[in-house]
């Protein structure tokens, strides 16, 4: 068994790594708990793109060991009266601003507090860098075993971001939307596997029509539709970049019809 | 001595870090072996650029401790019938698709298996993300001491990528080729140190002529030719970017003549 | 207490991660001290941009535990007769070329040596990659407890980079300069908090005028001036990129006047 001293702290930020922001956070964490295992998930979230952070968090945290601590610092409202949160689910801990970035975490929530107890903060607290002065020390203290209730007052409701969801039209057509575009130009949609009808289907997007589902990106010619690693419908382009080819953007519409 | 529990797992992928792919792989590894030491080598391989992965792997793995586990996920054929490999050499372990990415590893090969035993995989296996569902759990199990034979059937031959090599022409001119362009714009060629003739030489590329070899990038004016850190001939530009200056590309021809 | 075997080695380089340079350094370190804790601070320093490395180092090293080892490899003069340094301060160790990158470290310096003892180097030493062959092995040896004097001869003076500093004009106007532009386009200046006059001020830059200081980026409309996380005056743009908006560059002038 892993002891408390080895707890994992993952980081998702929009800080990039050309400045010292991430490095400062890591230093603060290691100064408090030199045995913390810091895991870089992403520092390449687009500046202030909360939805991208949601996607990256949701496609990674389920794979981590029990009691891992996930820190998300994408925080356009830093220094304002937005709350800062520590949340505990059945499986893990989450530390983030209360701006919706945690609102799609599907695990059963057991406890959430607003970080109001300044005892654990670095001082003086910069109004522009809570990642270093609040989130990092709270994460490190949590990894040492400090109880979540020590960090502040319970909160009963969190800011919730609307979740993109597909519609089913009268004629049975499923209308989904692009919710993420990955590095390869694959278009990840909000249509989950369970919603895709059995039988012969046709997937239509931006004037292009794709016949049936492929098993892999390497199958078929040109555009392929498949169920991706998030268990959602994806559009890819064999040996190419579907997003560029289709000039696709977040929110773009995709239709699935039985043929 | 390092125990089995501390084995190093290095990662080379073309996943970038703006998506959650690398983060998911790390989570899977740490869930199986919380004591694995995960080392990011590169996630910035150009999408599906196997030759770049070969270069990065070959310029890094020799420097790692014995029994390190090197995982390379640059995998355009993911989900097809391309094999997935675990290979053991005298010095290290390698896990990668059988697409040639391991074919230039120069160490004596002791054992290779195709990963066919699904016992160690994450299930269900996504057809598009073997990095998370096959390569990561196999690497983690290997770091716990599982024998390589447990993962599947022995394979006798691997996919081999042709290796760029220089020619020597009748008049003694050596014709080499650019095989890598680094971040600084230095052009790394396939001409190894041993092939460069002793005596006064001239290096020619794209209409430019460089007299003799320099010891360092900072020597001379303008373009310099030198033996780089991979023990191969490199072209650099003092205080500049040789690749941009020469508008150079992979495969470009370079000539070495005795003067 | 952390033992010597767990010492932290941080890395700041301009190597990027698309080549194998960083991966090779990490391998060399772990081959010498498999228990070293390697922390990536930045590999995205612009090629050969020593001033950016200074800024990143100075905004991170103060947050690390005592006796951390900070390695900075931004080294346009690699292979020339520029010295390579190990420096010990009251708080930490620093390893870097003697090109000024350490000259703004504010901690009390206790000891500095030029790395002249080749006993600890990887051999043969590449003239173009001291990061791998000199800095990495010296860092790893230091993390094992080797005394700094073992690495070479004491040096009494280091290369010093001029430090950007603000002027106060006859009428009391403070003239500062942009010393760093971060990923968000925030402009960090050389005007420290203590220099900013109490009372109503106006901050002027490139024809724009900002009234008073804000507490956070999210306050006010358009351009904001505030004291940033480095305790210096910063210019930001609410929900935007101040650097792009102002077409700002390093060295640009900013004026602070009492109104």
mmCIF file with all atom_site columns, C-alpha atoms in Angstrom, chain A residues 2 6 8 35 37 39-45 52 55-56 59-60 62-66 91 180-184 186 188 193 215-219 226-231 234 239-240, chain B residues 13-32 34-36 38 40 43-48 76-80 122 124-129 132-133:
data_model
loop_
_atom_site.group_PDB
_atom_site.id
_atom_site.type_symbol
_atom_site.label_atom_id
_atom_site.label_alt_id
_atom_site.label_comp_id
_atom_site.label_asym_id
_atom_site.label_entity_id
_atom_site.label_seq_id
_atom_site.pdbx_PDB_ins_code
_atom_site.Cartn_x
_atom_site.Cartn_y
_atom_site.Cartn_z
_atom_site.occupancy
_atom_site.B_iso_or_equiv
_atom_site.pdbx_formal_charge
_atom_site.auth_seq_id
_atom_site.auth_comp_id
_atom_site.auth_asym_id
_atom_site.auth_atom_id
_atom_site.pdbx_PDB_model_num
ATOM 1  C CA . UNK A 1 2   ? 0.995   3.520  -0.698  1.00 0.00 ? 2   UNK A CA 1
ATOM 2  C CA . UNK A 1 6   ? 3.713   9.184  -1.247  1.00 0.00 ? 6   UNK A CA 1
ATOM 3  C CA . UNK A 1 8   ? 0.293   11.866 -5.948  1.00 0.00 ? 8   UNK A CA 1
ATOM 4  C CA . UNK A 1 35  ? 7.978   13.217 -0.804  1.00 0.00 ? 35  UNK A CA 1
ATOM 5  C CA . UNK A 1 37  ? 4.961   12.790 -6.323  1.00 0.00 ? 37  UNK A CA 1
ATOM 6  C CA . UNK A 1 39  ? 2.721   14.593 -12.028 1.00 0.00 ? 39  UNK A CA 1
ATOM 7  C CA . UNK A 1 40  ? 2.474   17.059 -14.904 1.00 0.00 ? 40  UNK A CA 1
ATOM 8  C CA . UNK A 1 41  ? -0.760  16.387 -16.752 1.00 0.00 ? 41  UNK A CA 1
ATOM 9  C CA . UNK A 1 42  ? -0.913  19.570 -18.804 1.00 0.00 ? 42  UNK A CA 1
ATOM 10 C CA . UNK A 1 43  ? 0.345   23.111 -18.638 1.00 0.00 ? 43  UNK A CA 1
ATOM 11 C CA . UNK A 1 44  ? -0.793  23.754 -22.192 1.00 0.00 ? 44  UNK A CA 1
ATOM 12 C CA . UNK A 1 45  ? -4.440  24.499 -21.548 1.00 0.00 ? 45  UNK A CA 1
ATOM 13 C CA . UNK A 1 52  ? -10.495 22.551 -22.220 1.00 0.00 ? 52  UNK A CA 1
ATOM 14 C CA . UNK A 1 55  ? -11.992 17.890 -20.849 1.00 0.00 ? 55  UNK A CA 1
ATOM 15 C CA . UNK A 1 56  ? -8.400  17.174 -19.854 1.00 0.00 ? 56  UNK A CA 1
ATOM 16 C CA . UNK A 1 59  ? -10.100 12.237 -19.482 1.00 0.00 ? 59  UNK A CA 1
ATOM 17 C CA . UNK A 1 60  ? -7.314  11.700 -16.969 1.00 0.00 ? 60  UNK A CA 1
ATOM 18 C CA . UNK A 1 62  ? -10.330 8.364  -13.533 1.00 0.00 ? 62  UNK A CA 1
ATOM 19 C CA . UNK A 1 63  ? -7.052  6.575  -14.307 1.00 0.00 ? 63  UNK A CA 1
ATOM 20 C CA . UNK A 1 64  ? -5.215  7.684  -11.164 1.00 0.00 ? 64  UNK A CA 1
ATOM 21 C CA . UNK A 1 65  ? -4.813  5.787  -7.917  1.00 0.00 ? 65  UNK A CA 1
ATOM 22 C CA . UNK A 1 66  ? -7.263  6.280  -5.089  1.00 0.00 ? 66  UNK A CA 1
ATOM 23 C CA . UNK A 1 91  ? -11.939 8.222  -5.195  1.00 0.00 ? 91  UNK A CA 1
ATOM 24 C CA . UNK A 1 180 ? -12.748 18.839 -28.091 1.00 0.00 ? 180 UNK A CA 1
ATOM 25 C CA . UNK A 1 181 ? -10.207 18.933 -30.895 1.00 0.00 ? 181 UNK A CA 1
ATOM 26 C CA . UNK A 1 182 ? -7.056  17.012 -30.103 1.00 0.00 ? 182 UNK A CA 1
ATOM 27 C CA . UNK A 1 183 ? -3.490  17.432 -31.287 1.00 0.00 ? 183 UNK A CA 1
ATOM 28 C CA . UNK A 1 184 ? -4.055  15.115 -34.227 1.00 0.00 ? 184 UNK A CA 1
ATOM 29 C CA . UNK A 1 186 ? -9.515  14.439 -34.258 1.00 0.00 ? 186 UNK A CA 1
ATOM 30 C CA . UNK A 1 188 ? -14.339 14.487 -30.173 1.00 0.00 ? 188 UNK A CA 1
ATOM 31 C CA . UNK A 1 193 ? -21.353 5.200  -27.520 1.00 0.00 ? 193 UNK A CA 1
ATOM 32 C CA . UNK A 1 215 ? -12.747 0.523  -35.709 1.00 0.00 ? 215 UNK A CA 1
ATOM 33 C CA . UNK A 1 216 ? -9.518  2.522  -36.058 1.00 0.00 ? 216 UNK A CA 1
ATOM 34 C CA . UNK A 1 217 ? -8.113  5.702  -37.564 1.00 0.00 ? 217 UNK A CA 1
ATOM 35 C CA . UNK A 1 218 ? -6.176  3.641  -40.089 1.00 0.00 ? 218 UNK A CA 1
ATOM 36 C CA . UNK A 1 219 ? -9.281  2.071  -41.633 1.00 0.00 ? 219 UNK A CA 1
ATOM 37 C CA . UNK A 1 226 ? -15.324 5.894  -34.739 1.00 0.00 ? 226 UNK A CA 1
ATOM 38 C CA . UNK A 1 227 ? -15.861 5.501  -31.033 1.00 0.00 ? 227 UNK A CA 1
ATOM 39 C CA . UNK A 1 228 ? -12.789 7.042  -29.469 1.00 0.00 ? 228 UNK A CA 1
ATOM 40 C CA . UNK A 1 229 ? -10.889 6.431  -26.262 1.00 0.00 ? 229 UNK A CA 1
ATOM 41 C CA . UNK A 1 230 ? -13.340 8.567  -24.254 1.00 0.00 ? 230 UNK A CA 1
ATOM 42 C CA . UNK A 1 231 ? -16.163 6.292  -25.424 1.00 0.00 ? 231 UNK A CA 1
ATOM 43 C CA . UNK A 1 234 ? -14.968 10.950 -32.969 1.00 0.00 ? 234 UNK A CA 1
ATOM 44 C CA . UNK A 1 239 ? -3.122  10.156 -42.310 1.00 0.00 ? 239 UNK A CA 1
ATOM 45 C CA . UNK A 1 240 ? -4.351  13.704 -41.889 1.00 0.00 ? 240 UNK A CA 1
ATOM 46 C CA . UNK B 2 13  ? 5.031   10.070 -27.589 1.00 0.00 ? 13  UNK B CA 1
ATOM 47 C CA . UNK B 2 14  ? 3.529   12.289 -30.246 1.00 0.00 ? 14  UNK B CA 1
ATOM 48 C CA . UNK B 2 15  ? 0.612   13.142 -27.952 1.00 0.00 ? 15  UNK B CA 1
ATOM 49 C CA . UNK B 2 16  ? 1.587   16.671 -27.021 1.00 0.00 ? 16  UNK B CA 1
ATOM 50 C CA . UNK B 2 17  ? 0.403   17.786 -23.596 1.00 0.00 ? 17  UNK B CA 1
ATOM 51 C CA . UNK B 2 18  ? -2.626  19.896 -24.454 1.00 0.00 ? 18  UNK B CA 1
ATOM 52 C CA . UNK B 2 19  ? -4.857  16.817 -24.423 1.00 0.00 ? 19  UNK B CA 1
ATOM 53 C CA . UNK B 2 20  ? -5.177  14.268 -21.637 1.00 0.00 ? 20  UNK B CA 1
ATOM 54 C CA . UNK B 2 21  ? -3.488  11.364 -23.388 1.00 0.00 ? 21  UNK B CA 1
ATOM 55 C CA . UNK B 2 22  ? -0.148  11.518 -21.576 1.00 0.00 ? 22  UNK B CA 1
ATOM 56 C CA . UNK B 2 23  ? -1.846  12.216 -18.263 1.00 0.00 ? 23  UNK B CA 1
ATOM 57 C CA . UNK B 2 24  ? -4.048  9.147  -18.678 1.00 0.00 ? 24  UNK B CA 1
ATOM 58 C CA . UNK B 2 25  ? -1.025  6.937  -19.399 1.00 0.00 ? 25  UNK B CA 1
ATOM 59 C CA . UNK B 2 26  ? 0.757   8.212  -16.291 1.00 0.00 ? 26  UNK B CA 1
ATOM 60 C CA . UNK B 2 27  ? -2.316  7.523  -14.186 1.00 0.00 ? 27  UNK B CA 1
ATOM 61 C CA . UNK B 2 28  ? -2.554  3.951  -15.442 1.00 0.00 ? 28  UNK B CA 1
ATOM 62 C CA . UNK B 2 29  ? 1.133   3.360  -14.708 1.00 0.00 ? 29  UNK B CA 1
ATOM 63 C CA . UNK B 2 30  ? 0.943   4.812  -11.200 1.00 0.00 ? 30  UNK B CA 1
ATOM 64 C CA . UNK B 2 31  ? -2.232  2.867  -10.418 1.00 0.00 ? 31  UNK B CA 1
ATOM 65 C CA . UNK B 2 32  ? -0.370  -0.365 -11.097 1.00 0.00 ? 32  UNK B CA 1
ATOM 66 C CA . UNK B 2 34  ? 2.801   3.773  -7.486  1.00 0.00 ? 34  UNK B CA 1
ATOM 67 C CA . UNK B 2 35  ? 6.560   3.633  -7.112  1.00 0.00 ? 35  UNK B CA 1
ATOM 68 C CA . UNK B 2 36  ? 7.352   3.773  -10.814 1.00 0.00 ? 36  UNK B CA 1
ATOM 69 C CA . UNK B 2 38  ? 8.064   8.180  -14.809 1.00 0.00 ? 38  UNK B CA 1
ATOM 70 C CA . UNK B 2 40  ? 9.081   12.498 -19.698 1.00 0.00 ? 40  UNK B CA 1
ATOM 71 C CA . UNK B 2 43  ? 5.689   14.310 -26.044 1.00 0.00 ? 43  UNK B CA 1
ATOM 72 C CA . UNK B 2 44  ? 6.481   16.701 -28.861 1.00 0.00 ? 44  UNK B CA 1
ATOM 73 C CA . UNK B 2 45  ? 7.279   14.193 -31.570 1.00 0.00 ? 45  UNK B CA 1
ATOM 74 C CA . UNK B 2 46  ? 5.463   15.482 -34.662 1.00 0.00 ? 46  UNK B CA 1
ATOM 75 C CA . UNK B 2 47  ? 2.221   13.558 -35.113 1.00 0.00 ? 47  UNK B CA 1
ATOM 76 C CA . UNK B 2 48  ? 3.042   10.105 -36.473 1.00 0.00 ? 48  UNK B CA 1
ATOM 77 C CA . UNK B 2 76  ? -0.248  5.601  -36.774 1.00 0.00 ? 76  UNK B CA 1
ATOM 78 C CA . UNK B 2 77  ? -1.410  1.999  -37.099 1.00 0.00 ? 77  UNK B CA 1
ATOM 79 C CA . UNK B 2 78  ? -3.028  1.798  -33.643 1.00 0.00 ? 78  UNK B CA 1
ATOM 80 C CA . UNK B 2 79  ? -5.852  -0.716 -33.603 1.00 0.00 ? 79  UNK B CA 1
ATOM 81 C CA . UNK B 2 80  ? -4.819  -2.443 -36.837 1.00 0.00 ? 80  UNK B CA 1
ATOM 82 C CA . UNK B 2 122 ? -6.916  -2.273 -19.221 1.00 0.00 ? 122 UNK B CA 1
ATOM 83 C CA . UNK B 2 124 ? -12.209 -2.519 -22.444 1.00 0.00 ? 124 UNK B CA 1
ATOM 84 C CA . UNK B 2 125 ? -9.297  -1.755 -24.764 1.00 0.00 ? 125 UNK B CA 1
ATOM 85 C CA . UNK B 2 126 ? -9.896  1.303  -26.907 1.00 0.00 ? 126 UNK B CA 1
ATOM 86 C CA . UNK B 2 127 ? -8.949  0.625  -30.508 1.00 0.00 ? 127 UNK B CA 1
ATOM 87 C CA . UNK B 2 128 ? -7.516  4.128  -30.717 1.00 0.00 ? 128 UNK B CA 1
ATOM 88 C CA . UNK B 2 129 ? -5.532  4.413  -27.487 1.00 0.00 ? 129 UNK B CA 1
ATOM 89 C CA . UNK B 2 132 ? -3.323  3.926  -22.157 1.00 0.00 ? 132 UNK B CA 1
ATOM 90 C CA . UNK B 2 133 ? -4.827  0.467  -22.374 1.00 0.00 ? 133 UNK B CA 1
#
